[in-house]
Coordinates of C-alpha atoms in Angstrom, one line a residue:
X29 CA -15.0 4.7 -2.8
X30 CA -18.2 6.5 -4.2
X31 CA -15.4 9.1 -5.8
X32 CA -13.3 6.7 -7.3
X33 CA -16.2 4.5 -9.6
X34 CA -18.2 7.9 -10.4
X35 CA -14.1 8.9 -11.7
X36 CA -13.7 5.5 -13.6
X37 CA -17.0 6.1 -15.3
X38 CA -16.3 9.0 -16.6
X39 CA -12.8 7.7 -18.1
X40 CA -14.4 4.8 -19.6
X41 CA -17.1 6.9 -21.6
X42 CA -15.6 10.0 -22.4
X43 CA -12.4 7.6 -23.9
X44 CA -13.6 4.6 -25.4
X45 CA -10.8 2.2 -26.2
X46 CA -10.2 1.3 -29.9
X47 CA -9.9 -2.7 -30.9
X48 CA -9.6 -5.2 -33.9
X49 CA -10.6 -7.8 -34.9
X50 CA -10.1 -8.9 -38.5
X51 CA -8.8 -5.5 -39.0
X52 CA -11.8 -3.9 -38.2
X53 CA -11.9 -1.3 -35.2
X54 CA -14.7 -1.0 -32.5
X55 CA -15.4 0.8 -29.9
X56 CA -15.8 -0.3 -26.0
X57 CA -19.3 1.7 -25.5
X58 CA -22.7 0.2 -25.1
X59 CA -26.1 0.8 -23.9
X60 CA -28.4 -2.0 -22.0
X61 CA -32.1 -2.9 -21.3
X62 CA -34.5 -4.7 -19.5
X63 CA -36.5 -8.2 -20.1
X64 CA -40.2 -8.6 -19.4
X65 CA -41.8 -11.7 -18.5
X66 CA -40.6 -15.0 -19.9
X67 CA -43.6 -16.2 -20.7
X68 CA -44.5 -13.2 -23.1
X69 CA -45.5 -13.1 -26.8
X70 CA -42.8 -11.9 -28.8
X71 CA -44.6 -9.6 -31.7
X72 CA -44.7 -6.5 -34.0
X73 CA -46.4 -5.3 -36.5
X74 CA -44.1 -4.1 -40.0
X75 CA -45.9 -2.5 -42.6
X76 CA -49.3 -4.0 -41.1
X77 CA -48.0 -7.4 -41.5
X78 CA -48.2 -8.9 -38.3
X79 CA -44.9 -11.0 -37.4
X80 CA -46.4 -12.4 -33.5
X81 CA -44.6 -15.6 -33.0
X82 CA -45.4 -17.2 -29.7
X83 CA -42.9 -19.5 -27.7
X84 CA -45.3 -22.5 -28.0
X85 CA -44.8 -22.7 -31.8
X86 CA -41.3 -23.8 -31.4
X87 CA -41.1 -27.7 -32.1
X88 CA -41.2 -29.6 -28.7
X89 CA -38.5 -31.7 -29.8
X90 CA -36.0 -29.6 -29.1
X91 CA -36.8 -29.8 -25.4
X92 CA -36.2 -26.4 -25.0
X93 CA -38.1 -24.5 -22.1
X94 CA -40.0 -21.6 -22.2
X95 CA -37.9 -19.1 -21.3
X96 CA -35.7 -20.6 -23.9
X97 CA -38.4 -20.3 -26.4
X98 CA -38.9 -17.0 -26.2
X99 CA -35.9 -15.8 -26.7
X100 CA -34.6 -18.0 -29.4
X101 CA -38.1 -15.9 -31.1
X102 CA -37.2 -12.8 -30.2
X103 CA -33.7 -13.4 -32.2
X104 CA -35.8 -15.1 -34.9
X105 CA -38.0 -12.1 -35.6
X106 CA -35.4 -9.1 -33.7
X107 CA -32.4 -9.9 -35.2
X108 CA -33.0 -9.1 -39.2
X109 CA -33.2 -5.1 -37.8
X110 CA -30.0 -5.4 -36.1
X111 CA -27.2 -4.2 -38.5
X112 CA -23.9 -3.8 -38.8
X113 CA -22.8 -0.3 -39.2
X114 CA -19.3 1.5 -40.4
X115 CA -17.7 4.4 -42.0
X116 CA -15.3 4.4 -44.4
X117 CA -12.7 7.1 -45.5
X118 CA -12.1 7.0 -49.1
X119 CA -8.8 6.5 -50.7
X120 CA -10.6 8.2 -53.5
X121 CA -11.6 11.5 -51.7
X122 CA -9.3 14.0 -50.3
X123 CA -10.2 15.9 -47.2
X124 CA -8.7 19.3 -47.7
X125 CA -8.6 20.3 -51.5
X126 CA -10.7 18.4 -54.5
X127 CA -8.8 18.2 -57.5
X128 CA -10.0 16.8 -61.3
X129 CA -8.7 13.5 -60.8
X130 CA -10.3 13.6 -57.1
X131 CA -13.5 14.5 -58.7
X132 CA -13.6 11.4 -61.2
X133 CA -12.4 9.3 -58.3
X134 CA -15.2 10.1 -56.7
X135 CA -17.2 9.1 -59.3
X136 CA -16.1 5.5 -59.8
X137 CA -17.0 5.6 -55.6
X138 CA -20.6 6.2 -56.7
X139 CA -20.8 3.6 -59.1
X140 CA -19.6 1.3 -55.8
X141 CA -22.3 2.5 -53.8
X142 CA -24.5 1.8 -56.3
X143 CA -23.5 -1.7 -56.8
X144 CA -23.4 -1.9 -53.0
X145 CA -20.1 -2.4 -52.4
X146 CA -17.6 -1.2 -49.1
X147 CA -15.1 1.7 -51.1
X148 CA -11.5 1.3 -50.7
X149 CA -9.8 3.1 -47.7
X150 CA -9.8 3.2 -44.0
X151 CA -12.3 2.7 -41.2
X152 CA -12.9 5.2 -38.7
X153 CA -15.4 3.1 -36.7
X154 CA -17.8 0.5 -36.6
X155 CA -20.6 -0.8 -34.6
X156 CA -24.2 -1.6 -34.3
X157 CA -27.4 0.1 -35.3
X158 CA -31.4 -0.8 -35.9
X159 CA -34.2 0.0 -37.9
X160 CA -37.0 2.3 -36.5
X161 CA -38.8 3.2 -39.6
X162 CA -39.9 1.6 -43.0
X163 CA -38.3 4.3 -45.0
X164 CA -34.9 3.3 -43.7
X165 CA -34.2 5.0 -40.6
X166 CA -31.6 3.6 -38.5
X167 CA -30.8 4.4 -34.9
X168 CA -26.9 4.0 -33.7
X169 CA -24.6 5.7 -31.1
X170 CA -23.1 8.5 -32.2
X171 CA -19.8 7.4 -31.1
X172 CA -19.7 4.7 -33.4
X173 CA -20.2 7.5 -36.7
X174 CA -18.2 10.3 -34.3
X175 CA -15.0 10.8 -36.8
X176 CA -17.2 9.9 -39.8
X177 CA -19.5 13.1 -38.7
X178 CA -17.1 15.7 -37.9
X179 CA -15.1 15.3 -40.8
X180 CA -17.9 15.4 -42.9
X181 CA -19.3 18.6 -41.1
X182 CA -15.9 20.1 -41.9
X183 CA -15.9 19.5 -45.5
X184 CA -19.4 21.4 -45.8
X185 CA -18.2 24.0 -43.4
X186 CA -15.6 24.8 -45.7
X187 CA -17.7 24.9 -48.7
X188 CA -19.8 27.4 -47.0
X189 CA -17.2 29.9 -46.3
X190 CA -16.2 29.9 -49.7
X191 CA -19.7 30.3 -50.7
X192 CA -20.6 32.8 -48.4
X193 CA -17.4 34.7 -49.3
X194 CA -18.3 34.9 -53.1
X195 CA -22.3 35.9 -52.1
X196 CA -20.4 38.9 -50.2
X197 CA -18.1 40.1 -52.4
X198 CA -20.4 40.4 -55.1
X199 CA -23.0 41.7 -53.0
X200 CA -20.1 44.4 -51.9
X201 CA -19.2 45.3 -55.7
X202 CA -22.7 45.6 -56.4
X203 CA -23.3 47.9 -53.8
X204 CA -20.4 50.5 -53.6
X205 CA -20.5 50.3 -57.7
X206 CA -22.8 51.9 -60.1
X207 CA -23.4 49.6 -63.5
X208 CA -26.0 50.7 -65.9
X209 CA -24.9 47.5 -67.7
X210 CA -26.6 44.8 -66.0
X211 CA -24.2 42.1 -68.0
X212 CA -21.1 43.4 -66.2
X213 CA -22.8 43.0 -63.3
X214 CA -23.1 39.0 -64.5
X215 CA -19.7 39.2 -65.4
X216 CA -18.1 40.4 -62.2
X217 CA -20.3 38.0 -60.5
X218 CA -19.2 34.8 -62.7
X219 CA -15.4 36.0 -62.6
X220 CA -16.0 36.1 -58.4
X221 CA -17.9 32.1 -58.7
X222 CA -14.7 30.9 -60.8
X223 CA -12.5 32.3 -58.7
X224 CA -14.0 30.5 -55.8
X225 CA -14.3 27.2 -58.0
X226 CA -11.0 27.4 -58.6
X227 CA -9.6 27.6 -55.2
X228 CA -12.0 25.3 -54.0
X229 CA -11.4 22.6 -57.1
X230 CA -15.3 22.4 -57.6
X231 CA -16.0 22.7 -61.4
X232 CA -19.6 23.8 -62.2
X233 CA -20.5 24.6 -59.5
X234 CA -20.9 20.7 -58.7
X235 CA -20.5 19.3 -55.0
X236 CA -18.0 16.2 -54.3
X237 CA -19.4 13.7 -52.5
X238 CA -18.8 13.8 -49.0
X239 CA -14.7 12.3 -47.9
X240 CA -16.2 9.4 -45.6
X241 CA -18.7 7.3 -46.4
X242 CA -21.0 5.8 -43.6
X243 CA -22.6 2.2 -44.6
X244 CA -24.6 -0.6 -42.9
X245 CA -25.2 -4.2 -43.6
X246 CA -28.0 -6.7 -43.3
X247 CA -26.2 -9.5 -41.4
X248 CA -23.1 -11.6 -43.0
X249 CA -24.7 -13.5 -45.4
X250 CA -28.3 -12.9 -45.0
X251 CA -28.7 -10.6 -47.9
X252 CA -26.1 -10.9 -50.5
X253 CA -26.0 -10.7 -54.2
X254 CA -24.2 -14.1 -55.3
X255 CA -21.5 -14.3 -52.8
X256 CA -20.6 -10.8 -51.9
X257 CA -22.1 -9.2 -48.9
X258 CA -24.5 -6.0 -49.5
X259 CA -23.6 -2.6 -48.0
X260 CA -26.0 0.2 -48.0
X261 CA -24.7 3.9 -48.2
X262 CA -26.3 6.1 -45.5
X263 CA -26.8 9.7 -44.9
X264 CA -26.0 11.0 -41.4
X265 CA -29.5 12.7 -40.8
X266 CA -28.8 14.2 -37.3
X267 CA -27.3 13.5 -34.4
X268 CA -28.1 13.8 -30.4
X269 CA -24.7 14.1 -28.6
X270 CA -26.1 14.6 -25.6
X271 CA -27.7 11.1 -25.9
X272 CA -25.0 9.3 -27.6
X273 CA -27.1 8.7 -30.5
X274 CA -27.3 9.3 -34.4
X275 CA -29.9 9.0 -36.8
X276 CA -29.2 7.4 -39.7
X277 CA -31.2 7.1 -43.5
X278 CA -30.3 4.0 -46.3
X279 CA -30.3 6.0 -49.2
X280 CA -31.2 2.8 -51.3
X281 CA -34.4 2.7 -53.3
X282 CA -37.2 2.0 -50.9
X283 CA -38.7 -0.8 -53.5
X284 CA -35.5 -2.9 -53.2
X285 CA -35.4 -2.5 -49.5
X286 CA -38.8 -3.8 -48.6
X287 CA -37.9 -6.9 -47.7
X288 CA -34.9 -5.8 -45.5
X289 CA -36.5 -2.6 -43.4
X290 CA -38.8 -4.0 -40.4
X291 CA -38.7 -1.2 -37.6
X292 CA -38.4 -2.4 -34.2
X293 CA -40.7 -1.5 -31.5
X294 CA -40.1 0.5 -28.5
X295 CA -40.8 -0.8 -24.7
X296 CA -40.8 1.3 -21.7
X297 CA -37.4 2.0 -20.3
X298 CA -39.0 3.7 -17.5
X299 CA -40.8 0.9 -16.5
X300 CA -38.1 -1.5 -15.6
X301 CA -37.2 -2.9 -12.3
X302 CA -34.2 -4.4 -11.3
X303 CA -34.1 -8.3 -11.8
X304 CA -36.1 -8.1 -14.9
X305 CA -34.9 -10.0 -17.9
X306 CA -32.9 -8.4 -20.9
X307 CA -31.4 -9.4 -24.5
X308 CA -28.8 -7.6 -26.8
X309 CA -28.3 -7.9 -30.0
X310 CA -25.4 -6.7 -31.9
X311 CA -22.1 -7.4 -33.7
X312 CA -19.5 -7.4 -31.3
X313 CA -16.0 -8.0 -32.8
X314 CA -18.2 -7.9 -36.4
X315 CA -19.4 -11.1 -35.4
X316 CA -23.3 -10.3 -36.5
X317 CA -26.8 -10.2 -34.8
X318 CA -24.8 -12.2 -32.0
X319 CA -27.3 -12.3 -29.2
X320 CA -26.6 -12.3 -25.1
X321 CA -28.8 -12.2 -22.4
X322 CA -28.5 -10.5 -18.6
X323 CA -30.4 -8.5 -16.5
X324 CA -31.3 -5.4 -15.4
X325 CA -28.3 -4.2 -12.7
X326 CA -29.7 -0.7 -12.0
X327 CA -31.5 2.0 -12.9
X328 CA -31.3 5.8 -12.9
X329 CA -27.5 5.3 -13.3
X330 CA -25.9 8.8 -14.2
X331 CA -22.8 8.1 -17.0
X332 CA -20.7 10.4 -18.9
X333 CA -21.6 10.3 -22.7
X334 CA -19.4 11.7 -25.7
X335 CA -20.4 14.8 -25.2
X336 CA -19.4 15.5 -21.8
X337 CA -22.2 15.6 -20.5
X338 CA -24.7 13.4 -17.9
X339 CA -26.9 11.0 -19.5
X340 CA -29.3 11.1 -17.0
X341 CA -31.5 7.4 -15.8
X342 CA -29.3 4.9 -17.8
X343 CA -29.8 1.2 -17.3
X344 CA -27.0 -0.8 -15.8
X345 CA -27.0 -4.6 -17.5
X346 CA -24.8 -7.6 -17.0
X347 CA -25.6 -8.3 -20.4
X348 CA -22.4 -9.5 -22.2
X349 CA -21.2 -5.7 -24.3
X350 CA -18.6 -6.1 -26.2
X351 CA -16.9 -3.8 -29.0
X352 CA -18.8 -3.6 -31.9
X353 CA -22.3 -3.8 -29.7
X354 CA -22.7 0.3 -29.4
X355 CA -25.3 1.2 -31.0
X356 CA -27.2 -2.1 -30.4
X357 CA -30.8 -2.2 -29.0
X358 CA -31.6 -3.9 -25.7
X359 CA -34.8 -5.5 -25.4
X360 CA -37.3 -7.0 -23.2
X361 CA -39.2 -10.0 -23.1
X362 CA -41.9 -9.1 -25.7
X363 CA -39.1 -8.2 -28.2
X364 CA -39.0 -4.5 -27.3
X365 CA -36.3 -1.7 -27.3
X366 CA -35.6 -0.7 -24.0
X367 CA -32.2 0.8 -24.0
X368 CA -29.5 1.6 -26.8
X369 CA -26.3 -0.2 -25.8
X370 CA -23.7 2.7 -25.2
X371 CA -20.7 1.8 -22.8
X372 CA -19.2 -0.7 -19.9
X373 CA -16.3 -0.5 -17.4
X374 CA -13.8 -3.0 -18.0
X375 CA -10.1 -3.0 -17.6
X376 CA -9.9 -5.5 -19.9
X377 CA -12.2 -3.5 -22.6
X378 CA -14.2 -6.7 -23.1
X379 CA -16.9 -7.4 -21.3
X380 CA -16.6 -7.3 -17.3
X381 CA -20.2 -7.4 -16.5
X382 CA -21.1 -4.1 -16.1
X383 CA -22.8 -2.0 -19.2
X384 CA -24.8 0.8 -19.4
X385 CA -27.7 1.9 -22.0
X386 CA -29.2 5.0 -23.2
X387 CA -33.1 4.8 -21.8
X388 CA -35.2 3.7 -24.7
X389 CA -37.9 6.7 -23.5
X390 CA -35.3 9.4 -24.6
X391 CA -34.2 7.7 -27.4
X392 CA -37.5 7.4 -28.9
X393 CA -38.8 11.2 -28.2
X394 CA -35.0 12.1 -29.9
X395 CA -35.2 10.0 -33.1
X396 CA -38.7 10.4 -33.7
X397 CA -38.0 14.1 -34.0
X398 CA -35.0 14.2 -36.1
X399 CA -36.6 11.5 -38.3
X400 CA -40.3 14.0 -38.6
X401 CA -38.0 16.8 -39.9
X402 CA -36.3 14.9 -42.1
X403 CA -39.1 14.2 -43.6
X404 CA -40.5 17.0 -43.5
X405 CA -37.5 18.5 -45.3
X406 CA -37.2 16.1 -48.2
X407 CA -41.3 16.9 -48.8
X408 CA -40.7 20.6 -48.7
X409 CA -37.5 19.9 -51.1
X410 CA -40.1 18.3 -53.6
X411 CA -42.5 20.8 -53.7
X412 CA -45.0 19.0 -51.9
X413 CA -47.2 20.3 -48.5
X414 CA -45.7 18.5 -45.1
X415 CA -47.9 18.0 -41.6
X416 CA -49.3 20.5 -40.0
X417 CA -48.4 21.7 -37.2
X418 CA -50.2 23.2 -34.3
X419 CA -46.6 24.3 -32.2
X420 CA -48.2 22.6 -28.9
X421 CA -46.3 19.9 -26.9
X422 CA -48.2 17.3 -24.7
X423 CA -46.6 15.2 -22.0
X424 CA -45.8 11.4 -22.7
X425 CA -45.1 8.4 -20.9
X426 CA -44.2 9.1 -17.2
X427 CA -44.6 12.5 -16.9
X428 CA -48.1 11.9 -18.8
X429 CA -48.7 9.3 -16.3
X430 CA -47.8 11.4 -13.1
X431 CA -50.1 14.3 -14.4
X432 CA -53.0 12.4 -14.5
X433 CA -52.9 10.4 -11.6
X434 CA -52.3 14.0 -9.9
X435 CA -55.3 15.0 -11.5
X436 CA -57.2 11.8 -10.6
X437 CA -56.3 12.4 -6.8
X438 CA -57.8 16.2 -7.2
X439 CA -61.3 15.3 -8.6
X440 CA -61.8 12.6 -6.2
X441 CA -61.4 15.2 -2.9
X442 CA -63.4 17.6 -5.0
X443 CA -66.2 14.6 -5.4
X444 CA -65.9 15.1 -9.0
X445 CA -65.8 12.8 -11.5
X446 CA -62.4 10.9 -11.7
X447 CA -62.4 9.9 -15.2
X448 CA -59.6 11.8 -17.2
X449 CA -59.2 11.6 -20.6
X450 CA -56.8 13.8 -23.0
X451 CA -53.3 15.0 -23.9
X452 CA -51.8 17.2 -21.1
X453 CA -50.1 20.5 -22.8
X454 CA -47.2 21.2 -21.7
X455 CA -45.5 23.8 -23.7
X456 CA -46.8 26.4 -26.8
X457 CA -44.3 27.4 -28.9
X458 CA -44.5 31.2 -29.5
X459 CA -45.1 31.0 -33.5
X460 CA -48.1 27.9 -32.8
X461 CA -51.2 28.9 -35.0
X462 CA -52.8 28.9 -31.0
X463 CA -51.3 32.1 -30.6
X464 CA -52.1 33.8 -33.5
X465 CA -55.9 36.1 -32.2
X466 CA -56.8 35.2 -35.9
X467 CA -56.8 31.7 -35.4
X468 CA -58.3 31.2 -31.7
X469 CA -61.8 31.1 -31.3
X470 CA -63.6 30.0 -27.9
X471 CA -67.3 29.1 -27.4
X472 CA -69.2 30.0 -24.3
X473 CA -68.4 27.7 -22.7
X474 CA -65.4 29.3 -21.2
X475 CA -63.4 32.5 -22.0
X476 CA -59.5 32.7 -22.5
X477 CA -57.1 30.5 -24.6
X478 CA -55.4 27.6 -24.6
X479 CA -53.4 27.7 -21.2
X480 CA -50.3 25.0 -20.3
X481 CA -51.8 22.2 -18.3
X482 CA -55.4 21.7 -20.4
X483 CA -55.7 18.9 -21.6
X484 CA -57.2 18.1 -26.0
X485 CA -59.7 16.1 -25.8
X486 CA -60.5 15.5 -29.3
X487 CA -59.5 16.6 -33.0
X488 CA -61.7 17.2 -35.5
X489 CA -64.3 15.3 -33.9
X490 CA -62.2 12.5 -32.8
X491 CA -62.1 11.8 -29.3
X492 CA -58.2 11.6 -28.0
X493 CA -57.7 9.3 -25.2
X494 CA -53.9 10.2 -24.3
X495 CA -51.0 11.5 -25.9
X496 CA -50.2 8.9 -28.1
X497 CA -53.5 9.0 -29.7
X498 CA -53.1 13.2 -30.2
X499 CA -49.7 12.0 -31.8
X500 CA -50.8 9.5 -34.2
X501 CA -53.8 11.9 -35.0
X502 CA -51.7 15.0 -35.8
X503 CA -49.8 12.8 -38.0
X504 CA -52.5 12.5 -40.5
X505 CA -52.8 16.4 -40.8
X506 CA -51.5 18.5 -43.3
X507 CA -50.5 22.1 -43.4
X508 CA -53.0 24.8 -44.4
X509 CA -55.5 22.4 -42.9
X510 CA -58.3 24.4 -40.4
X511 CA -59.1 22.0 -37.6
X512 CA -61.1 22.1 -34.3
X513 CA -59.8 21.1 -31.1
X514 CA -61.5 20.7 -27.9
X515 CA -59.9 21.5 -24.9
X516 CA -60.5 21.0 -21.7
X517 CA -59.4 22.4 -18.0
X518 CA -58.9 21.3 -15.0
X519 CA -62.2 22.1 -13.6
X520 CA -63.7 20.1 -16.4
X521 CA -64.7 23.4 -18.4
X522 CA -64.8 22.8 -22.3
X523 CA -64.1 25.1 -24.9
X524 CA -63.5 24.6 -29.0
X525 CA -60.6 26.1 -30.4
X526 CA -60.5 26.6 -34.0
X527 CA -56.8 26.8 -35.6
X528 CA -54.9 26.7 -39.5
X529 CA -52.3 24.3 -38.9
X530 CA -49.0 26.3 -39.7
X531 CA -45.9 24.9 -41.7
X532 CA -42.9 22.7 -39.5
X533 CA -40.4 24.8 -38.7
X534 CA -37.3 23.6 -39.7

């Protein structure tokens, strides 16, 4: 029996049924998470505006209870970050060759991405996504931008070889022939580039745009210019197969988005029990921000995502998933992601009561670090410095939680003070500026350098409680910067380090 339902989990996620609804396709995979108490405050903070609504401010009228309350407020202040999120394959853009009239196509699809308008041609997928940053970051399943993604990555694969092949043939001529002339040299090389253009239908050396398109939208009729719905053209900034999930950026001017981007918060998915309480939001059948409620089935469930692989400590949820929810967050109580709705087993390929979603935990260490290099990147792009970076992981959440208690337990038998304070390293990359002899100093206090398992203490002066304090710290540092860390061991031993935060690799 055990055989057969690990067998049928691994159908149903590594072959997602396709349905319509109004001619627009879906997916059948989702992600769940877990509720917290119903008599919480739902609240977060965008931009530094503070957008707490509490359960008690609803009007008494309505007789509605209090777990009622609640979570008509977390749809009230959750649901404007839900979005509805498909790709489009242009009638405009071919695939395989780019021709003149292509090219001009293409152009008359900017000007509709600019008006914020869906292009003409067909859907390869839709689903759910949600906003995690201010500067329009969006997290989805991957599954739900799959075909979108692989065709594009073909395009620009093929571009390359072209590319590469001109780069080496002129480096080839240059080599095995001797031109005193330095123009023929030009010449051969712009004979070789027009060649390439010419085969490849690029004029100028100008890119097409990409052959599908991936856009999102801000609820039916919630933001609309007159009477026609607003989509916004994304970028595919990376993607985690292994996770099921895709970053996503709006590539709309950040003053006209203001009022639209509120990033959601994250919960702890490793925190949840079974029993507890959970909400989803999505757009199942493109029905938008529809919200259902459930509660957690399971944890540690072990499913088969997209990319063959185990998705290690899922959450199981009887929380209605539906196609078009992928993508979708799950939430507790207090309005927090806890899961990323991902897949169910149905026979139907609606809803059956049984859905599983990507643990918020890995989901927020994931997107957090495609969305830093992005960043990163598009600084570097403009000539401008990035964070520093001091090439030294620390532990989070429960791992950062079971190394301190361990180290708790120790100093009690030792009858030394239990108070531990600090982020726990737990890896150094071998280009950090803390292995570079030229950027390691130790006082007294101690000899030797920064080992795995010390713990920083403070930066720059600044005392660091746990890892999410060294994180939002680091964050304010910029490369070139020289900083002072203290670090200390697990014998309580001190010792400064003084390091020139390095570059991002990227």
């Amino acid at each position: 029996m055990m055989a057969f339902g690990r067998s049928l989990l691994s159908f149903v996620c590594i072959a997602p049924v396709a349905f319509a609804f109004n001619n627009i396709p879906f997916r059948n995979l989702h992600r769940k998470v877990h509720l917290a108490p119903s008599n919480a405050v739902v609240g977060n903070t965008l931009d530094g505006v503070d957008v707490t609504v509490k359960a008690t401010e609803l009007d008494d009228s309505l007789g509605l209870s209090p777990e009622e309350k609640t979570v008509v407020n977390i749809h009230r202040v959750c649901s404007p970050s839900v979005v509805y999120v498909t790709s489009v394959l242009s009638s405009s853009s071919p695939v395989s060759t780019r021709t003149r009239r292509g090219r001009k196509k293409a152009e008359s699809n900017n000007s509709q991405k600019q008006e914020n308008k869906l292009p003409n041609g067909m859907s390869l997928g839709s689903g759910s996504g949600f906003v995690i940053d201010s500067e329009g970051y969006i997290v989805t399943n991957y599954h739900v931008v799959q075909r979108a993604y692989e065709s594009n990555q073909a395009v620009l694969q093929y571009e390359k070889f072209w590319d590469d092949l001109a780069k080496n043939t002129t480096k080839n001529i240059k080599d095995k022939l001797s031109f005193s002339n330095s123009n023929v040299v030009d010449n051969v090389e712009g004979v070789l580039n027009r060649t390439v253009n010419a085969i490849t239908g690029r004029e100028n050396n100008e890119t097409e745009v990409l052959p599908v398109g991936v856009f999102v939208r801000f609820g039916e009729n919630g933001e609309t210019d007159g009477s026609v719905t607003s989509y916004y053209y994304c970028e595919i900034v990376d993607v985690k197969k292994e996770l099921d999930i895709a970053v996503l950026k709006i590539m709309e001017s950040s003053d006209k988005m203001n009022n639209l981007l509120k990033p959601m918060e994250y919960g702890s998915s490793s925190n949840l029990v079974v029993g507890q309480s959970l909400l989803a939001i999505g757009n199942p059948f493109g029905l938008d921000r529809t919200i259902t409620s459930g509660l957690v089935s399971a944890t540690g469930r072990s499913v088969t995502g997209v990319a063959g692989n185990q998705i290690k400590n899922c959450i199981q949820t009887d929380c209605a998933i539906n196609p078009g929810n992928s993508g979708g967050p799950l939430l507790n109580l207090k309005g927090e992601v806890v899961g990323v709705n991902t897949m169910i087993i149905s026979a139907s390929g609606s809803s059956s009561g049984i859905g599983f979603a990507v643990p918020g935990d890995s989901v927020k260490e994931s997107a957090d670090k495609i969305i830093e290099l992005d960043k990163q990147r598009r600084l570097r792009n403009a000539k401008r410095k990035g964070r520093g970076w001091l090439g030294a992981a620390v532990a989070t959440s429960s791992l950062e939680e079971s190394l301190r208690k361990r180290l708790i337990s120790s100093l009690k038998q030792n009858k030394n003070s239990d108070e531990v304070v600090g982020a726990f390293i737990t890896s150094i990359d071998t280009k950090s500026p803390l292995m570079s002899q030229e950027g390691v100093s130790t006082t007294s206090i101690t000899n030797g350098n920064v080992q795995i398992g010390d713990r920083i203490v403070s930066v720059g002066g600044n005392a660091i409680e746990n890892a999410e304090a060294f994180v939002t710290e680091m964050k304010g540092r910029v490369e070139g910067e020289n900083l002072s860390l203290t670090i200390e061991n697990v014998s309580g031993e001190r010792r400064v380090v003084y390091v020139t935060l390095g570059q991002i690799p990227l």
